[in-house]
JSON list of C-alpha atoms in Angstrom, two decimals:
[
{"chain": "A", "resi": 1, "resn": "UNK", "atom": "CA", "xyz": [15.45, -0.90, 6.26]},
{"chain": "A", "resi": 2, "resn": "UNK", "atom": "CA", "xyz": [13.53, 0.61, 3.30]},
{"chain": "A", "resi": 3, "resn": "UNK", "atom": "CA", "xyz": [12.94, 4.62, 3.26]},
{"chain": "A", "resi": 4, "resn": "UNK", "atom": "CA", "xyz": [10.98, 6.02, 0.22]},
{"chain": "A", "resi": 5, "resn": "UNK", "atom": "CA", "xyz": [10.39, 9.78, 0.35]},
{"chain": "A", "resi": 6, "resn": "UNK", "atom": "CA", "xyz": [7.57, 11.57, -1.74]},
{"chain": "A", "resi": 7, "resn": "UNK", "atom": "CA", "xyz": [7.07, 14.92, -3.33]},
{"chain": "A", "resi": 8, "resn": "UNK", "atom": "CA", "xyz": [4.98, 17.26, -3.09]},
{"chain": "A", "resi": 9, "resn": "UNK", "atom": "CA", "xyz": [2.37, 16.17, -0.61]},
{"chain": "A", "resi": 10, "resn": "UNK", "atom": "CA", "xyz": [-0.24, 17.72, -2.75]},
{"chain": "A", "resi": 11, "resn": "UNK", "atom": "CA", "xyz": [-0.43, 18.72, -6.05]},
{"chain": "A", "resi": 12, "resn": "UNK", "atom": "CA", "xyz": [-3.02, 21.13, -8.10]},
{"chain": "A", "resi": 13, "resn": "UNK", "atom": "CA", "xyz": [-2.50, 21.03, -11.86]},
{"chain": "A", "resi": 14, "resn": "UNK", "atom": "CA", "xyz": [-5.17, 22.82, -14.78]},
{"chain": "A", "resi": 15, "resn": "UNK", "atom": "CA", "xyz": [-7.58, 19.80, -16.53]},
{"chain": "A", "resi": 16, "resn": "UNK", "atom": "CA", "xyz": [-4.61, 19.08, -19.44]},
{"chain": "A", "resi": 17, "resn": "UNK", "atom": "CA", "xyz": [-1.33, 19.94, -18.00]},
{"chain": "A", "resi": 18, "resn": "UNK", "atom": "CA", "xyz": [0.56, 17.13, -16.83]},
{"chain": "A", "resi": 19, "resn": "UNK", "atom": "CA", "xyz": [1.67, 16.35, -13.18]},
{"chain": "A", "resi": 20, "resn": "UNK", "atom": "CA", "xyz": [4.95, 15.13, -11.83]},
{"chain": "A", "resi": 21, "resn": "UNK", "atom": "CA", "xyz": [5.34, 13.10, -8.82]},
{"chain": "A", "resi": 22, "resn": "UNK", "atom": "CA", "xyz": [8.95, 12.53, -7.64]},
{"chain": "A", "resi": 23, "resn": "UNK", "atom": "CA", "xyz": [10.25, 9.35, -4.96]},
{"chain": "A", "resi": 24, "resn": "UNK", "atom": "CA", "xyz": [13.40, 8.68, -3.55]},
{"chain": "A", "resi": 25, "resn": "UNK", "atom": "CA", "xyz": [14.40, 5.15, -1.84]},
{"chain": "A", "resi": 26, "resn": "UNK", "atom": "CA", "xyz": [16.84, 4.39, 0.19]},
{"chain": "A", "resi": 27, "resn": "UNK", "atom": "CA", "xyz": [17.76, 0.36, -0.34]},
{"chain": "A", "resi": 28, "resn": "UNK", "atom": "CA", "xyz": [20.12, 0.07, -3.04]},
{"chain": "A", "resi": 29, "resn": "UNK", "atom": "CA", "xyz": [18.61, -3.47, -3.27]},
{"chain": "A", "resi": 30, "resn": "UNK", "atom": "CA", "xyz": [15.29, -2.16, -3.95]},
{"chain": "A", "resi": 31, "resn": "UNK", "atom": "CA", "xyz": [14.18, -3.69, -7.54]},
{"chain": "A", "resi": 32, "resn": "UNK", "atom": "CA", "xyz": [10.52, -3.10, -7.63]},
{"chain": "A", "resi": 33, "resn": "UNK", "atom": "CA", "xyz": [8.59, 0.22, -7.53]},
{"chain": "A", "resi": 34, "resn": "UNK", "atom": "CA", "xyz": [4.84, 0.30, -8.11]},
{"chain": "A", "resi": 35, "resn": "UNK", "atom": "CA", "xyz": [2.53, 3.31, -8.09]},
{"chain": "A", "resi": 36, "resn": "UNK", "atom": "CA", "xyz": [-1.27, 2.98, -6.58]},
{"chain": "A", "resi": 37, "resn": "UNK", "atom": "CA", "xyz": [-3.90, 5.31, -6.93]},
{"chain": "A", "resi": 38, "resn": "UNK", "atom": "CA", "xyz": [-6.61, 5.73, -3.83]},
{"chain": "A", "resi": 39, "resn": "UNK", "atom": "CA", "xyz": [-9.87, 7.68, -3.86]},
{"chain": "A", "resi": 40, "resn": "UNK", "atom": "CA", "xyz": [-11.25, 8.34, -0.84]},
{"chain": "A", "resi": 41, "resn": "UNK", "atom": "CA", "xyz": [-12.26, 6.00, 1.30]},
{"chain": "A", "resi": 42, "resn": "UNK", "atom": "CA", "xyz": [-10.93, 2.70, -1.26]},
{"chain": "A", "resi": 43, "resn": "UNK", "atom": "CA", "xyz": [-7.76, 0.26, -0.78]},
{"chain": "A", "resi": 44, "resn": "UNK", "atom": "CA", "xyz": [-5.30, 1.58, -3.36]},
{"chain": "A", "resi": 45, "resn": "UNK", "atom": "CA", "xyz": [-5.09, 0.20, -6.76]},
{"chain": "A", "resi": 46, "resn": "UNK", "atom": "CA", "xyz": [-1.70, -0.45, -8.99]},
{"chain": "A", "resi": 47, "resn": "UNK", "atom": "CA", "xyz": [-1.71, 1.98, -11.86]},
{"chain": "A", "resi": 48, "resn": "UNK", "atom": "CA", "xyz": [1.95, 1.35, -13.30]},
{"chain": "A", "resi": 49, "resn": "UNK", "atom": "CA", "xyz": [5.16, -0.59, -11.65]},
{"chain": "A", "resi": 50, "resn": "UNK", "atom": "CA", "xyz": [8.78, -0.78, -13.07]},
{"chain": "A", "resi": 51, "resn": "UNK", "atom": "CA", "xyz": [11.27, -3.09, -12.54]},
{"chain": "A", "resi": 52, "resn": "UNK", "atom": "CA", "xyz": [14.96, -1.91, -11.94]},
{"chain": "A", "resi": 53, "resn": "UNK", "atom": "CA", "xyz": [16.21, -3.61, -15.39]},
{"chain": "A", "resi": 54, "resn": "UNK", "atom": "CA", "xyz": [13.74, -1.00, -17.15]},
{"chain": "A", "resi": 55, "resn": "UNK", "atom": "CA", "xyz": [14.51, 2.65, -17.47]},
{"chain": "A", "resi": 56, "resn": "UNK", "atom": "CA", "xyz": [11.10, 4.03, -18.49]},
{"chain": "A", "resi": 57, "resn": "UNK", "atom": "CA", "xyz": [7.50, 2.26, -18.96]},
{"chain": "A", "resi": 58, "resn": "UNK", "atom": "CA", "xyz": [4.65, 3.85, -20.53]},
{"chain": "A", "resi": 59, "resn": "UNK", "atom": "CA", "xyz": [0.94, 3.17, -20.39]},
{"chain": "A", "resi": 60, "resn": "UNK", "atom": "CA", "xyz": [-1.21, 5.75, -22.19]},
{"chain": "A", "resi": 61, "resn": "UNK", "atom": "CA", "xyz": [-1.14, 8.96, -20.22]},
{"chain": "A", "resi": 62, "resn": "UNK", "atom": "CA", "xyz": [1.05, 7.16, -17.23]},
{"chain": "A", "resi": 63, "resn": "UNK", "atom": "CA", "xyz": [4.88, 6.87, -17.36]},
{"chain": "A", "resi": 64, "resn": "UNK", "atom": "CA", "xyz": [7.08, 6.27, -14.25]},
{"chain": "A", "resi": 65, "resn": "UNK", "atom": "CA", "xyz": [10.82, 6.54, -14.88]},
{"chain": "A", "resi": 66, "resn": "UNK", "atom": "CA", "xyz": [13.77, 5.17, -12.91]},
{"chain": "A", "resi": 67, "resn": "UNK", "atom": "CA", "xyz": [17.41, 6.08, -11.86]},
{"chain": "A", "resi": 68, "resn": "UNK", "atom": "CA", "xyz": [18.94, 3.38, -10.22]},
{"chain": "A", "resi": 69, "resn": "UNK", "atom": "CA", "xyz": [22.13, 5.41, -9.66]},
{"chain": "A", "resi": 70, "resn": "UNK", "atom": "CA", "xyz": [20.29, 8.52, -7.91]},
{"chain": "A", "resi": 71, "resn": "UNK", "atom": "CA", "xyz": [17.52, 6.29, -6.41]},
{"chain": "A", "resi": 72, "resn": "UNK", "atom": "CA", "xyz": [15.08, 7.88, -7.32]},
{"chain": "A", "resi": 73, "resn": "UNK", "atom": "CA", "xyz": [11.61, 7.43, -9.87]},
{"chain": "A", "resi": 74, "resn": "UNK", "atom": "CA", "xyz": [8.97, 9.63, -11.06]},
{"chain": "A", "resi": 75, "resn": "UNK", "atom": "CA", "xyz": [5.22, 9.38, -12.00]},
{"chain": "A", "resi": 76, "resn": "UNK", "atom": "CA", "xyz": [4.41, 11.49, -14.73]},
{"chain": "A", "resi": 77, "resn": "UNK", "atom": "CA", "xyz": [0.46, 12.28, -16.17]},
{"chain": "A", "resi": 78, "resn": "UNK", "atom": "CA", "xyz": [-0.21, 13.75, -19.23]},
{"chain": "A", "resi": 79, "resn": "UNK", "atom": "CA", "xyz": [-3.28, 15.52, -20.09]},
{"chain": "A", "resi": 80, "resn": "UNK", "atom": "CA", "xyz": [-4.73, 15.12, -16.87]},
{"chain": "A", "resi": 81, "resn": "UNK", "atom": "CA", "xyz": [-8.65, 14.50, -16.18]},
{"chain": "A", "resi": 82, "resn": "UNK", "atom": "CA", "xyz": [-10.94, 15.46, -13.27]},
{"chain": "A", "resi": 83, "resn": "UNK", "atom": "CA", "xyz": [-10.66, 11.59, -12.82]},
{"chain": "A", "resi": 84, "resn": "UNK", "atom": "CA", "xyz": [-7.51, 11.71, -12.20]},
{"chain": "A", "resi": 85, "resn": "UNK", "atom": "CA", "xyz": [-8.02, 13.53, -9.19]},
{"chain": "A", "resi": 86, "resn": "UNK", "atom": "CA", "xyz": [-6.65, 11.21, -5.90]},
{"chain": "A", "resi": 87, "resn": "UNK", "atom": "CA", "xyz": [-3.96, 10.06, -3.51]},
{"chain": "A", "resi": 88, "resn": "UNK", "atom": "CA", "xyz": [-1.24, 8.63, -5.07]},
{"chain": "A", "resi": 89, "resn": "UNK", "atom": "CA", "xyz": [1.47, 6.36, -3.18]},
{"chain": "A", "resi": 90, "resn": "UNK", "atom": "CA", "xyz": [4.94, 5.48, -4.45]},
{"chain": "A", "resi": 91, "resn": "UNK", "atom": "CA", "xyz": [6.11, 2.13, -2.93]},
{"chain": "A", "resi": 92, "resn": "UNK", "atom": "CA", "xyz": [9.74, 0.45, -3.60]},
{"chain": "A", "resi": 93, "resn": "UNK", "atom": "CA", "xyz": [10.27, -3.29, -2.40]},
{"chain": "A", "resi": 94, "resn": "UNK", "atom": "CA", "xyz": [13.36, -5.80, -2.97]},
{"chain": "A", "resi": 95, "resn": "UNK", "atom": "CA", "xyz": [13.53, -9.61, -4.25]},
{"chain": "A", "resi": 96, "resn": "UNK", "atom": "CA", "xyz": [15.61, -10.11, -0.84]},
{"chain": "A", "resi": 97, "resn": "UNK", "atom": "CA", "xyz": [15.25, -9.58, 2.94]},
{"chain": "A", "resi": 98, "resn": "UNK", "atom": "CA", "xyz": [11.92, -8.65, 3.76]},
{"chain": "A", "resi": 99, "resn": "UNK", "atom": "CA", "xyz": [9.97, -8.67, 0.54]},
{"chain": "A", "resi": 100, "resn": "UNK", "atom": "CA", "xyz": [7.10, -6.26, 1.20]},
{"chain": "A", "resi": 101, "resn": "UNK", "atom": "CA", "xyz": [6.38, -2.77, -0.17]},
{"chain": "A", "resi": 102, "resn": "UNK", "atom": "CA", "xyz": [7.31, 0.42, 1.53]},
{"chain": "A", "resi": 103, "resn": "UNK", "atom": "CA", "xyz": [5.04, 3.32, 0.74]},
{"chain": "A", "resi": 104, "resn": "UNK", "atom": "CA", "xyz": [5.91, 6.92, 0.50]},
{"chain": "A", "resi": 105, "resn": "UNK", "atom": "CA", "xyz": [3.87, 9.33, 2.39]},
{"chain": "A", "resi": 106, "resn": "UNK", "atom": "CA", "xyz": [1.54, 9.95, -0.59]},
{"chain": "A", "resi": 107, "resn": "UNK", "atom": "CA", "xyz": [0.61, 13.14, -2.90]},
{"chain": "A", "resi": 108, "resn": "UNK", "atom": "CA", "xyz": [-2.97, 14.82, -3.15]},
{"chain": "A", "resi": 109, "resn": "UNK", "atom": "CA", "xyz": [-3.55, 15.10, -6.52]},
{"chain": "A", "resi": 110, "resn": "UNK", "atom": "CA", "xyz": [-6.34, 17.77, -7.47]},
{"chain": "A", "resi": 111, "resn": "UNK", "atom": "CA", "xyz": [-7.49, 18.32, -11.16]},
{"chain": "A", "resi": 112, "resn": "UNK", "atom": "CA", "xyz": [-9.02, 21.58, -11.89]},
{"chain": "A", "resi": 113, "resn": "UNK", "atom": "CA", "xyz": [-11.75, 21.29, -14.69]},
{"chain": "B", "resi": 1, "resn": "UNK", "atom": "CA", "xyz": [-15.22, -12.60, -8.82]},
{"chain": "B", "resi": 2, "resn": "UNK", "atom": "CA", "xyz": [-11.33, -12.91, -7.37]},
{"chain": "B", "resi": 3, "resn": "UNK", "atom": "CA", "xyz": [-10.50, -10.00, -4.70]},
{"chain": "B", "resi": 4, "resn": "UNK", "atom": "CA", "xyz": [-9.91, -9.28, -1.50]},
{"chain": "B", "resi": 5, "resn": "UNK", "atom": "CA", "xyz": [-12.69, -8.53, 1.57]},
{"chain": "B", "resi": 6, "resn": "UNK", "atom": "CA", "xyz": [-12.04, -7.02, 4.71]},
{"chain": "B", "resi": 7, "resn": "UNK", "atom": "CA", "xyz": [-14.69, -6.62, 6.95]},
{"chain": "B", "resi": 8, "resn": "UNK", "atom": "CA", "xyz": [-16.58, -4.83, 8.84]},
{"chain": "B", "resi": 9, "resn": "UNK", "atom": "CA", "xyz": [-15.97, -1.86, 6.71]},
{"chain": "B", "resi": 10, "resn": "UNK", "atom": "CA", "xyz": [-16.94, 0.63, 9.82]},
{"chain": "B", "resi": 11, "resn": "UNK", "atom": "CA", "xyz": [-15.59, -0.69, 13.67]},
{"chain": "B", "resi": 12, "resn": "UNK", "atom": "CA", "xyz": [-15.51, 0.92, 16.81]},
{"chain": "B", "resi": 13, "resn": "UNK", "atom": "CA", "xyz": [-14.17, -0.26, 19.87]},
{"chain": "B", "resi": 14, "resn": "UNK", "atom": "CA", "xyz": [-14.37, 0.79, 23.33]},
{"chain": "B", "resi": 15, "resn": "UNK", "atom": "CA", "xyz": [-10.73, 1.50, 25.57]},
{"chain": "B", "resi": 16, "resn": "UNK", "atom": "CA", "xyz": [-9.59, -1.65, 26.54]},
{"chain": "B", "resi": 17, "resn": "UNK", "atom": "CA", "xyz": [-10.97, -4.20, 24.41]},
{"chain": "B", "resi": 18, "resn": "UNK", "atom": "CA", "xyz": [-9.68, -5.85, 21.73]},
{"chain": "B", "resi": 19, "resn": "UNK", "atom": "CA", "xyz": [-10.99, -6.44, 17.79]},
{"chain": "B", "resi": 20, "resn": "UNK", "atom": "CA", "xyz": [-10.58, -8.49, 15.28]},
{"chain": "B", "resi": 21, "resn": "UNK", "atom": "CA", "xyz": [-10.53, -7.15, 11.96]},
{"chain": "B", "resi": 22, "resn": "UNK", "atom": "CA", "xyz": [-10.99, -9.71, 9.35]},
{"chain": "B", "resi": 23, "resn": "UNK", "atom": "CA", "xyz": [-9.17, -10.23, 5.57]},
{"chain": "B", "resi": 24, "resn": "UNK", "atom": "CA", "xyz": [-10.02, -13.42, 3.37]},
{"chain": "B", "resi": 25, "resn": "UNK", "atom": "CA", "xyz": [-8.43, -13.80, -0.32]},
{"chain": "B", "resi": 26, "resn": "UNK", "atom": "CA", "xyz": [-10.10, -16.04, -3.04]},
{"chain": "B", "resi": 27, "resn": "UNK", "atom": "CA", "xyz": [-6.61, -15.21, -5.13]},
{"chain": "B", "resi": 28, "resn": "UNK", "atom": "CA", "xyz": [-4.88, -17.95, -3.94]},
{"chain": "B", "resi": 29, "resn": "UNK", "atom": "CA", "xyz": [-1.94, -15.93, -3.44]},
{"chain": "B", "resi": 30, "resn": "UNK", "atom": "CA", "xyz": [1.14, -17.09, -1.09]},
{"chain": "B", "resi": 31, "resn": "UNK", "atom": "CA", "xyz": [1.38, -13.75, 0.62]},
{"chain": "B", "resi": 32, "resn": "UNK", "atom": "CA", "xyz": [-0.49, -11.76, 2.64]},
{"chain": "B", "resi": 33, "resn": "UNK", "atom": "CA", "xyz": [0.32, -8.00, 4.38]},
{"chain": "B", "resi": 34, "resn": "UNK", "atom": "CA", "xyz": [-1.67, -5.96, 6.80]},
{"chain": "B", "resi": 35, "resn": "UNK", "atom": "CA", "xyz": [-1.30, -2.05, 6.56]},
{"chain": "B", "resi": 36, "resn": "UNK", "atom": "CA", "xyz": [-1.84, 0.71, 9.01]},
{"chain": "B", "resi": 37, "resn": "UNK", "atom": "CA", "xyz": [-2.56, 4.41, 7.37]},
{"chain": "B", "resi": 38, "resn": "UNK", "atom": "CA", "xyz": [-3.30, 7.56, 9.29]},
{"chain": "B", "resi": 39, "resn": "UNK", "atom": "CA", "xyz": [-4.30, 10.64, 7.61]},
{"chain": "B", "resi": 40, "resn": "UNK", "atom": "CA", "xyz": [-1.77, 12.27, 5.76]},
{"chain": "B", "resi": 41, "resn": "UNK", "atom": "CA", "xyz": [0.60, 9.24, 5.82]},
{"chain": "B", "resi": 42, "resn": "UNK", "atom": "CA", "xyz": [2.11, 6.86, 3.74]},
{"chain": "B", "resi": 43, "resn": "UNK", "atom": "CA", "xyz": [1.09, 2.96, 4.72]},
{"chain": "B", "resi": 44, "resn": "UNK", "atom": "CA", "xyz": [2.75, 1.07, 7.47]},
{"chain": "B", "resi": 45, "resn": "UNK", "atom": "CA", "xyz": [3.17, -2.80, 7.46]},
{"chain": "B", "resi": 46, "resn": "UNK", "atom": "CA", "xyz": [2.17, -4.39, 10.32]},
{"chain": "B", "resi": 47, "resn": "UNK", "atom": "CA", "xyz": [2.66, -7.63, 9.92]},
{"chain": "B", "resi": 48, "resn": "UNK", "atom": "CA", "xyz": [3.02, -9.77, 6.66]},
{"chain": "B", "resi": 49, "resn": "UNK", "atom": "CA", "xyz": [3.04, -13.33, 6.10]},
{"chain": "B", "resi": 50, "resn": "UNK", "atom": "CA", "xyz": [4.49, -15.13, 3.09]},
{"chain": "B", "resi": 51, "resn": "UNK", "atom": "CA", "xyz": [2.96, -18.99, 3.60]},
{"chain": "B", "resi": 52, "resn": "UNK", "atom": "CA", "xyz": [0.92, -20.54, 6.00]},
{"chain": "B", "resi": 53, "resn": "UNK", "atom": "CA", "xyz": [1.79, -21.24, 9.69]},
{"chain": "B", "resi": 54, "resn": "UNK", "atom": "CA", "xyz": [4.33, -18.08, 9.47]},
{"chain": "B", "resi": 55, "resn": "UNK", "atom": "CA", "xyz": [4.18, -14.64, 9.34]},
{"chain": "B", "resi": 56, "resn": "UNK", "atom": "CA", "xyz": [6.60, -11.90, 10.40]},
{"chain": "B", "resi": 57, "resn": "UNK", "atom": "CA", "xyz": [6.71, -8.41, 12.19]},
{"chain": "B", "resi": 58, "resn": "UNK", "atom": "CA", "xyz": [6.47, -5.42, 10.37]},
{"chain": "B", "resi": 59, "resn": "UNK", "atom": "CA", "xyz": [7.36, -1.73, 11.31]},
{"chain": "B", "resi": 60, "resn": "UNK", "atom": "CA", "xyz": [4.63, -1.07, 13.88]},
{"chain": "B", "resi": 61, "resn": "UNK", "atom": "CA", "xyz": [3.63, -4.73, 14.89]},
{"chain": "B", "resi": 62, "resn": "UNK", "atom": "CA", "xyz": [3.67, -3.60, 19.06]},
{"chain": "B", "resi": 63, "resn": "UNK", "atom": "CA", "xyz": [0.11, -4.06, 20.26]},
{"chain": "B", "resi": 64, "resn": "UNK", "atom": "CA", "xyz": [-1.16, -6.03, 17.01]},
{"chain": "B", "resi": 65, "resn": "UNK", "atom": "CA", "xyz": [-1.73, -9.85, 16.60]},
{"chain": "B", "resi": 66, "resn": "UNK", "atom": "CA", "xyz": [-1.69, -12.00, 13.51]},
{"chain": "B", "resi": 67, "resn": "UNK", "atom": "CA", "xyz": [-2.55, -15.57, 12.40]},
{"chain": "B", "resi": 68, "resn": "UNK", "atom": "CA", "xyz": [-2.71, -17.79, 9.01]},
{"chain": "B", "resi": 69, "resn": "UNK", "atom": "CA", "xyz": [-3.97, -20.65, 9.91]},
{"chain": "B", "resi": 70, "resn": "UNK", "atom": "CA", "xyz": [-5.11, -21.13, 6.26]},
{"chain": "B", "resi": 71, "resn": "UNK", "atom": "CA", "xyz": [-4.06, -19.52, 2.98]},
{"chain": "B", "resi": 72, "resn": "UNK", "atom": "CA", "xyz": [-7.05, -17.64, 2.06]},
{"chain": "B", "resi": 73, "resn": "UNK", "atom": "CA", "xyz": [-7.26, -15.67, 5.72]},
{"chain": "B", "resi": 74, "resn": "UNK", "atom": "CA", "xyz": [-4.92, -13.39, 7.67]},
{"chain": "B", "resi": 75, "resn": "UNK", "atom": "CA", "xyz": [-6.90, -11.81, 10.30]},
{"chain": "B", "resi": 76, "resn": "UNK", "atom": "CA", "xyz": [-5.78, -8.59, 12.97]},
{"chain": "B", "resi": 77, "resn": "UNK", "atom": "CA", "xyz": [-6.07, -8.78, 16.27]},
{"chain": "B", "resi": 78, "resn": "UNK", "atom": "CA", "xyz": [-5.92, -5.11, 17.77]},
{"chain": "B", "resi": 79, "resn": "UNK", "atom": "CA", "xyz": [-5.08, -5.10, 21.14]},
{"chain": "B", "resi": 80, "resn": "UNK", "atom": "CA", "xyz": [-5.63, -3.51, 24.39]},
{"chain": "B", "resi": 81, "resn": "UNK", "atom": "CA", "xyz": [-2.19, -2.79, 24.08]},
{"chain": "B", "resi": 82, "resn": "UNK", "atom": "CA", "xyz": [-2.21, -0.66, 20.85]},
{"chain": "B", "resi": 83, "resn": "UNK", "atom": "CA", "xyz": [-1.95, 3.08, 22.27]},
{"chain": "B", "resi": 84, "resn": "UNK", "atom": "CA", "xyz": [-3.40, 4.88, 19.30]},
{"chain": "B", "resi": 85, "resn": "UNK", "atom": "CA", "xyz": [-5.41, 2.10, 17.29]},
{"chain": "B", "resi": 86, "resn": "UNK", "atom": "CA", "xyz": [-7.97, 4.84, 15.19]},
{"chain": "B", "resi": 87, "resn": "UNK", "atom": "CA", "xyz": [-7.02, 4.35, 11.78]},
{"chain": "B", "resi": 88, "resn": "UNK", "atom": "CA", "xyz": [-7.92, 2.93, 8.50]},
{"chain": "B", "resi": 89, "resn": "UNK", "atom": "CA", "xyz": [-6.11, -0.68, 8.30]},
{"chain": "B", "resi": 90, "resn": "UNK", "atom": "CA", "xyz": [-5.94, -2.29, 5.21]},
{"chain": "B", "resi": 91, "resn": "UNK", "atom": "CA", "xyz": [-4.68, -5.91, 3.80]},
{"chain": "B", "resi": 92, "resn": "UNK", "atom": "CA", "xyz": [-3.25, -7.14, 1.01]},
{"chain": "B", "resi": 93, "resn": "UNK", "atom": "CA", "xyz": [-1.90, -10.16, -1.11]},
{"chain": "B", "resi": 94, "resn": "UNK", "atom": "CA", "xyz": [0.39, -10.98, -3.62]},
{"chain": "B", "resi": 95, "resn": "UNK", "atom": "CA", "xyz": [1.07, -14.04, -5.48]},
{"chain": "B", "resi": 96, "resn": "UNK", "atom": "CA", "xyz": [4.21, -14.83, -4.06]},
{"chain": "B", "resi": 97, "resn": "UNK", "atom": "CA", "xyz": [7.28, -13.73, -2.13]},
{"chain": "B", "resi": 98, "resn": "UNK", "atom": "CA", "xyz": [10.15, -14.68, -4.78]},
{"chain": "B", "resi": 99, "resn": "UNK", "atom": "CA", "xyz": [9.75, -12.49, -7.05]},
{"chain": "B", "resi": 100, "resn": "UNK", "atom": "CA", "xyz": [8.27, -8.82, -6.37]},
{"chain": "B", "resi": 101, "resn": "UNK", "atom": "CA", "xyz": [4.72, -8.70, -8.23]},
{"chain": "B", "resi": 102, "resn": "UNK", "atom": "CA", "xyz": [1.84, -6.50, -7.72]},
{"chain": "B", "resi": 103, "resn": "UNK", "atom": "CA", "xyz": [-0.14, -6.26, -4.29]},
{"chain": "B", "resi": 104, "resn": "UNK", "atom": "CA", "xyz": [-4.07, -6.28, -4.41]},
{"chain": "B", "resi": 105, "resn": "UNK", "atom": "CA", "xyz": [-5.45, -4.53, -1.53]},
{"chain": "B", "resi": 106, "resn": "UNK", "atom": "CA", "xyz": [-9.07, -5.06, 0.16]},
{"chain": "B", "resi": 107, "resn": "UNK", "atom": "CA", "xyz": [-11.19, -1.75, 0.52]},
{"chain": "B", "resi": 108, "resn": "UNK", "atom": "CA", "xyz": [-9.96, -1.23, 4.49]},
{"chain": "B", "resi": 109, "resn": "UNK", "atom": "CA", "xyz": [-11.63, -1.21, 7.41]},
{"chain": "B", "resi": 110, "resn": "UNK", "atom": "CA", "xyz": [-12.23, 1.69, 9.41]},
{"chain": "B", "resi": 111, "resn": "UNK", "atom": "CA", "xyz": [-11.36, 1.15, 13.31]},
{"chain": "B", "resi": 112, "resn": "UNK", "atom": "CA", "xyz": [-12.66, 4.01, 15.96]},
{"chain": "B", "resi": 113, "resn": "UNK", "atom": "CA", "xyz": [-12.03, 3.94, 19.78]},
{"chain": "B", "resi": 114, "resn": "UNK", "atom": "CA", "xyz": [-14.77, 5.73, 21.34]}
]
């Protein structure tokens, strides 16, 4: 089955730098990869997904970026807020077999202001 | 307002009995997923089901129970069997099963054995 592999379990960046969050999968079939953010004590939320026909998405401050050939994606912030400050998965999932996400262990993101 | 609700939000169980944690969509999604996460990991399916009347195991389905009787509801049974059930359990849905899309997740519910 599925193995995704996060890095670094936690994560302190300055209020304004930008923080990198790397995952590796496992399932060359693998075609989805959403990221979720979780505060403390919530159900994660989606904050960006890519599909494995798309090298790079952007959304404001959030971009994830995808190499199918190494297997692996990245979460990038820019300009990073106190808000920003949670636990953020990495999940990769295929069209085939069995069709549900596998999460990576997670990163602590902390935010200095 | 669409979502998911799990409930209770705060559970504890004695050694030896079994709970039912419950998950109810008004999304009218196909699919539904329960997740297990401990501190410090990553979430673990359960069980998932993508249509009514079937479901399937997931990584760490051994001493867990599932049914979906009806679209909207996917409830856990945690059983007597589960060695280590403390955790926070969450469940999910997405619209469908052919075609990867986005999972919604309830807010979890908190299970203690005392």
């Amino acid at each position: 089955g599925e193995n995704v592999e996060q890095h670094p379990s936690t994560l302190s960046v300055q209020e304004g730098d930008s923080a990198v969050i790397k995952c590796t999968y496992s399932d060359s079939a693998s075609n989805y990869f959403p990221w979720y953010k979780q505060e403390l004590g919530k159900g994660p939320q989606l904050i960006i997904d890519i599909r494995s026909n798309v090298g790079e998405k952007k959304d404001q401050r959030i971009a994830v970026t995808l190499n199918k050939t190494a297997k692996h994606f990245s979460l990038h912030i820019t300009e990073t807020q106190p808000e920003d400050s949670a636990v953020y998965f990495c999940a990769a999932s295929s069209d085939t077999g069995r069709r549900a996400l596998t999460f990576g262990s997670g990163t602590r993101l902390q935010v200095q202001p | 307002d669409g979502g998911i609700t799990q409930s209770p939000k705060y559970l504890f169980r004695k050694e030896g009995q079994n709970v039912t944690l419950s998950c109810e969509q008004n999304l009218n999604h196909d699919a539904m997923y329960w997740y297990r996460q401990d501190p410090g990991q990553g979430l673990r399916l359960i069980y998932y089901s993508q249509i009514v009347n079937d479901f399937q195991k997931g990584d760490i389905a051994e001493g867990y129970s599932v049914s979906r009787e009806k679209k909207e509801s996917f409830p856990l049974t945690v059983t007597s069997a589960q060695k280590n059930p403390t955790a926070f359990y969450l469940c999910a849905s997405s619209v469908r099963v052919t075609l990867n899309t986005e999972a919604f997740f309830g807010q979890g519910t908190r299970l203690t054995v005392v």
